[in-house]
Amino acid sequence: MRRQDISLVFRTAALAGTAVFAAAAPGTAYAWQPFSIGPVTAAPGTTVSGTLTVPARPGDEGTTIPISIVHGAKPGPVLALMAGVHGQEYTPVLALQRLLKSLDARTLTGTVVLVHVANMPSYLARTIYYSPADGKNLNRVFPGRADGTLSERIALVLTREVIERATHVVDLHCGDGNESLRPYTYWITTGGPVVADAGKQMALAFGLDHIVVDRERPSDPQASVYLSNTAITRGKPALTIESGGLARTDEESVAAIERGIAGLLKHLGMRADGPAPVAQPIWIERSEVLRSSGTGIFYPAVERGHTVAQGTLIGRVTDFHGRVLEEVRAPFPGEVLYGIGTPAISKGEPVAFVGSATAGQK
Ligand SMILES: [Zn+2]
């Protein structure tokens, strides 16, 4: 079988929820092949690191994407872990650095692809939300374009080289450099019921107890917009997770990501040991990003994780002469999942993300 055929078998088996890799037990007819992404090739049982290139075009110099392939000795899923889609989100980047040291290809079943810094222009320039190269948010331009701006071309390389080669995808985020965030996972319901349910099981396995149910992602694979949705619209279960924020590198947030990945590796049958799925998830069935209607200075009135009533003051926006432009209030009772923690605010940008928790359902 060609490599693509093999990965399709694993994906189908994983989605069907069968004893996932029975078909890949030792003694089956085909050999486990080396795994390549761009110029990076790993033989079974080895870890290899290298760099993907996004070539220059008129208007920019292109960029590079550092990756590692941990190719297990035994066949199994291909789990892609993506960090640094937003350049000032550091905790996922650090978690993958640790994972690279701790994963043992000789005992791993399947393959882990680590994308260490997906958005190098934003990382090196330390920008929030938007690339310094084109002013675009990388996580809004998927699946990308070959003749597009730099962010669009990065998205295309990630789509073709990584997402389309994976069986499962996790897009690792935290609050951006200006966002104070409590950890949570997005479970995205787009896609067929088998893919959606596999994503749900991944969300539970990741172990963060707050799971935002996101029912509003587009279903067109050619206009998937978001990284994880690019995988889902191609039939691959995927997650987006958030742990950390405010450009910090705190141990608690990094460790939560490490723990989540360990839970996924166990869930997917890639490693024997690992933490159990979250026992009592809080499904956030209703959520809303609250946005500023003005440009100026933001003064938060609540902290991440605070419980708010309908009408609770979330924060105030003033102009640069101190006049209050707006008081942002909670639209419904819930919890502050993230809030802006630094003063700069522009019209239309988020000031907070509020979710309504209903425990023990779904
Ligand atoms: Zn992000």
Short mmCIF file of C-alpha atoms in Angstrom, two decimals, residues 89-342:
data_model
loop_
_atom_site.label_atom_id
_atom_site.label_comp_id
_atom_site.label_asym_id
_atom_site.label_seq_id
_atom_site.Cartn_x
_atom_site.Cartn_y
_atom_site.Cartn_z
CA GLU A 89 1.27 32.70 22.01
CA TYR A 90 4.24 31.09 23.67
CA THR A 91 2.98 28.31 25.94
CA PRO A 92 2.21 25.88 23.06
CA VAL A 93 5.63 26.57 21.52
CA LEU A 94 7.33 25.68 24.80
CA ALA A 95 5.13 22.62 25.34
CA LEU A 96 6.18 21.23 21.95
CA GLN A 97 9.85 21.85 22.74
CA ARG A 98 9.41 19.68 25.83
CA LEU A 99 7.42 17.09 23.91
CA LEU A 100 10.18 16.78 21.33
CA LYS A 101 12.57 15.75 24.09
CA SER A 102 10.16 13.40 25.85
CA LEU A 103 8.62 11.50 22.92
CA ASP A 104 10.39 8.23 22.18
CA ALA A 105 9.95 7.16 18.56
CA ARG A 106 11.09 3.64 19.38
CA THR A 107 8.09 3.02 21.62
CA LEU A 108 5.56 5.26 19.86
CA THR A 109 2.75 3.80 17.79
CA GLY A 110 2.04 6.01 14.78
CA THR A 111 3.55 9.38 14.00
CA VAL A 112 3.57 12.78 15.68
CA VAL A 113 4.24 15.83 13.53
CA LEU A 114 5.23 18.91 15.51
CA VAL A 115 4.93 22.32 13.89
CA HIS A 116 7.00 24.38 16.28
CA VAL A 117 6.23 27.90 15.02
CA ALA A 118 3.60 28.05 12.29
CA ASN A 119 3.71 31.83 11.89
CA MET A 120 7.38 32.80 11.94
CA PRO A 121 6.91 36.41 10.72
CA SER A 122 4.51 37.11 13.59
CA TYR A 123 6.68 35.25 16.11
CA LEU A 124 9.85 37.15 15.24
CA ALA A 125 8.08 40.52 15.17
CA ARG A 126 6.14 39.65 18.38
CA THR A 127 2.82 40.73 16.91
CA ILE A 128 -0.61 39.81 18.21
CA TYR A 129 -3.42 38.65 15.89
CA TYR A 130 -1.92 39.89 12.63
CA SER A 131 1.16 39.14 10.56
CA PRO A 132 3.59 42.02 10.10
CA ALA A 133 4.00 40.87 6.50
CA ASP A 134 0.42 41.37 5.30
CA GLY A 135 -1.74 42.43 8.25
CA LYS A 136 -3.68 39.15 8.08
CA ASN A 137 -4.66 36.75 10.83
CA LEU A 138 -3.20 33.37 9.82
CA ASN A 139 -6.06 31.58 11.52
CA ARG A 140 -8.58 33.29 9.21
CA VAL A 141 -7.03 32.53 5.80
CA PHE A 142 -7.18 28.72 5.56
CA PRO A 143 -6.84 26.66 3.44
CA GLY A 144 -4.58 29.30 1.88
CA ARG A 145 -3.63 30.32 -1.65
CA ALA A 146 -0.59 29.61 -3.81
CA ASP A 147 -0.63 33.12 -5.29
CA GLY A 148 -1.64 34.86 -2.08
CA THR A 149 0.03 36.99 0.57
CA LEU A 150 2.57 35.45 2.93
CA SER A 151 -0.03 34.40 5.53
CA GLU A 152 -2.11 32.77 2.79
CA ARG A 153 0.92 30.88 1.48
CA ILE A 154 1.87 29.74 5.00
CA ALA A 155 -1.68 28.42 5.36
CA LEU A 156 -1.40 26.54 2.07
CA VAL A 157 1.89 24.87 3.08
CA LEU A 158 0.38 23.85 6.41
CA THR A 159 -2.73 22.52 4.67
CA ARG A 160 -0.94 20.51 2.00
CA GLU A 161 2.14 19.36 3.85
CA VAL A 162 0.78 18.79 7.33
CA ILE A 163 -3.02 18.77 7.63
CA GLU A 164 -3.65 16.66 4.54
CA ARG A 165 -1.00 14.18 5.73
CA ALA A 166 -2.37 13.83 9.24
CA THR A 167 -5.17 11.68 10.58
CA HIS A 168 -5.78 13.93 13.62
CA VAL A 169 -4.92 17.60 14.15
CA VAL A 170 -4.61 19.82 17.21
CA ASP A 171 -4.19 23.58 16.86
CA LEU A 172 -2.55 24.76 20.07
CA HIS A 173 -3.24 28.31 21.20
CA CYS A 174 -3.36 30.44 24.32
CA GLY A 175 -4.62 33.91 24.97
CA ASP A 176 -2.71 36.21 22.63
CA GLY A 177 -0.20 38.72 24.00
CA ASN A 178 -3.03 40.98 25.17
CA GLU A 179 -5.48 38.31 26.34
CA SER A 180 -5.91 37.02 29.90
CA LEU A 181 -7.44 33.56 29.48
CA ARG A 182 -8.63 30.60 31.53
CA PRO A 183 -7.84 27.29 29.78
CA TYR A 184 -10.43 25.69 27.52
CA THR A 185 -10.88 23.52 24.44
CA TYR A 186 -13.03 24.19 21.39
CA TRP A 187 -15.02 21.21 20.23
CA ILE A 188 -16.00 22.01 16.65
CA THR A 189 -19.12 20.19 15.48
CA THR A 190 -18.68 20.86 11.75
CA GLY A 191 -18.34 17.78 9.60
CA GLY A 192 -20.07 14.43 9.60
CA PRO A 193 -21.22 12.85 12.84
CA VAL A 194 -18.35 10.35 12.88
CA VAL A 195 -15.73 13.11 12.60
CA ALA A 196 -17.59 15.30 15.09
CA ASP A 197 -17.82 12.49 17.63
CA ALA A 198 -14.15 11.61 17.20
CA GLY A 199 -13.36 15.28 17.83
CA LYS A 200 -15.52 15.23 20.93
CA GLN A 201 -13.65 12.23 22.29
CA MET A 202 -10.36 14.02 21.58
CA ALA A 203 -11.64 17.06 23.48
CA LEU A 204 -12.42 14.88 26.50
CA ALA A 205 -9.05 13.15 26.22
CA PHE A 206 -7.20 16.48 26.18
CA GLY A 207 -8.41 16.94 29.72
CA LEU A 208 -9.28 20.65 30.01
CA ASP A 209 -12.59 20.74 31.83
CA HIS A 210 -14.11 23.72 29.97
CA ILE A 211 -15.13 22.72 26.43
CA VAL A 212 -16.64 25.39 24.20
CA VAL A 213 -19.11 23.83 21.74
CA ASP A 214 -18.55 25.62 18.45
CA ARG A 215 -21.31 24.93 15.93
CA GLU A 216 -20.63 27.83 13.59
CA ARG A 217 -17.55 26.96 11.57
CA PRO A 218 -17.96 26.82 7.78
CA SER A 219 -18.33 23.41 6.14
CA ASP A 220 -16.73 24.21 2.75
CA PRO A 221 -13.21 22.70 2.60
CA GLN A 222 -12.20 25.41 0.12
CA ALA A 223 -13.28 28.13 2.55
CA SER A 224 -12.43 26.47 5.84
CA VAL A 225 -11.03 29.75 7.31
CA TYR A 226 -9.57 28.19 10.48
CA LEU A 227 -6.72 25.69 10.83
CA SER A 228 -8.57 23.02 12.80
CA ASN A 229 -11.63 23.46 10.59
CA THR A 230 -9.42 22.78 7.57
CA ALA A 231 -8.76 19.34 9.00
CA ILE A 232 -12.40 18.75 9.94
CA THR A 233 -13.71 19.73 6.51
CA ARG A 234 -11.24 17.17 5.10
CA GLY A 235 -12.65 14.39 7.26
CA LYS A 236 -10.03 14.49 10.02
CA PRO A 237 -11.00 14.98 13.66
CA ALA A 238 -9.39 18.11 15.09
CA LEU A 239 -9.33 20.39 18.10
CA THR A 240 -8.35 23.89 19.03
CA ILE A 241 -7.11 24.30 22.58
CA GLU A 242 -6.23 27.37 24.65
CA SER A 243 -3.96 27.41 27.72
CA GLY A 244 -1.98 30.45 28.80
CA GLY A 245 -1.91 34.06 27.67
CA LEU A 246 -0.57 37.60 28.06
CA ALA A 247 2.70 36.53 26.37
CA ARG A 248 3.63 34.64 29.53
CA THR A 249 5.42 31.30 29.79
CA ASP A 250 4.02 30.09 33.11
CA GLU A 251 4.59 26.49 34.13
CA GLU A 252 0.94 25.75 34.86
CA SER A 253 -0.19 26.65 31.34
CA VAL A 254 2.64 24.78 29.63
CA ALA A 255 2.11 21.71 31.81
CA ALA A 256 -1.62 21.66 30.99
CA ILE A 257 -0.76 21.44 27.27
CA GLU A 258 1.77 18.68 27.88
CA ARG A 259 -0.77 16.79 29.93
CA GLY A 260 -3.41 17.24 27.24
CA ILE A 261 -1.17 15.86 24.51
CA ALA A 262 -0.28 12.90 26.75
CA GLY A 263 -4.00 12.22 27.17
CA LEU A 264 -4.49 12.33 23.41
CA LEU A 265 -1.59 9.96 22.75
CA LYS A 266 -3.16 7.44 25.10
CA HIS A 267 -6.65 7.98 23.67
CA LEU A 268 -5.42 7.43 20.11
CA GLY A 269 -3.55 4.26 21.08
CA MET A 270 -0.17 5.83 20.34
CA ARG A 271 1.22 5.36 23.85
CA ALA A 272 0.15 2.89 26.51
CA ASP A 273 0.27 5.30 29.42
CA GLY A 274 -1.33 8.67 29.88
CA PRO A 275 -3.81 10.66 31.92
CA ALA A 276 -7.50 9.80 31.87
CA PRO A 277 -10.08 11.91 30.01
CA VAL A 278 -11.70 14.76 31.91
CA ALA A 279 -14.25 13.24 34.25
CA GLN A 280 -16.67 16.13 34.60
CA PRO A 281 -16.53 18.36 31.53
CA ILE A 282 -18.29 21.69 31.52
CA TRP A 283 -19.80 22.07 28.06
CA ILE A 284 -20.02 25.74 27.13
CA GLU A 285 -23.14 25.65 24.98
CA ARG A 286 -23.46 29.40 24.56
CA SER A 287 -20.58 31.76 24.02
CA GLU A 288 -19.99 35.19 22.60
CA VAL A 289 -16.99 37.37 21.78
CA LEU A 290 -17.75 40.88 22.99
CA ARG A 291 -16.19 43.56 20.82
CA SER A 292 -15.30 47.19 21.31
CA SER A 293 -17.25 49.78 19.38
CA GLY A 294 -14.52 52.37 19.90
CA THR A 295 -10.76 52.90 19.72
CA GLY A 296 -8.77 53.99 22.74
CA ILE A 297 -7.97 52.63 26.19
CA PHE A 298 -9.56 49.53 27.71
CA TYR A 299 -10.09 49.22 31.47
CA PRO A 300 -11.13 45.69 32.47
CA ALA A 301 -13.64 45.32 35.31
CA VAL A 302 -13.48 41.51 35.59
CA GLU A 303 -10.80 38.83 35.55
CA ARG A 304 -10.58 35.63 33.56
CA GLY A 305 -12.64 32.90 35.19
CA HIS A 306 -15.01 35.34 36.88
CA THR A 307 -18.66 34.45 36.96
CA VAL A 308 -20.85 37.25 35.60
CA ALA A 309 -24.57 37.98 35.61
CA GLN A 310 -26.42 39.42 32.65
CA GLY A 311 -25.48 43.10 32.61
CA THR A 312 -22.30 42.76 34.71
CA LEU A 313 -19.74 45.36 33.70
CA ILE A 314 -16.94 43.65 31.75
CA GLY A 315 -14.91 46.80 31.15
CA ARG A 316 -14.87 50.38 29.89
CA VAL A 317 -13.41 51.84 26.75
CA THR A 318 -12.30 55.48 26.90
CA ASP A 319 -10.88 57.77 24.27
CA PHE A 320 -7.38 59.20 24.66
CA HIS A 321 -8.71 62.16 26.63
CA GLY A 322 -10.38 60.01 29.26
CA ARG A 323 -13.97 60.23 28.08
CA VAL A 324 -15.91 56.97 28.40
CA LEU A 325 -16.86 55.73 24.94
CA GLU A 326 -18.50 52.51 25.99
CA GLU A 327 -19.30 50.26 28.92
CA VAL A 328 -19.18 46.63 27.81
CA ARG A 329 -21.59 44.42 29.76
CA ALA A 330 -22.22 40.68 29.84
CA PRO A 331 -25.07 39.75 27.45
CA PHE A 332 -26.02 36.68 29.48
CA PRO A 333 -24.98 35.00 32.73
CA GLY A 334 -21.78 33.00 32.39
CA GLU A 335 -18.04 32.92 32.87
CA VAL A 336 -15.28 35.12 31.49
CA LEU A 337 -13.18 32.74 29.38
CA TYR A 338 -10.82 35.50 28.36
CA GLY A 339 -10.61 39.24 28.66
CA ILE A 340 -8.25 41.82 27.24
CA GLY A 341 -5.55 42.50 29.81
CA THR A 342 -3.70 45.40 28.22
#
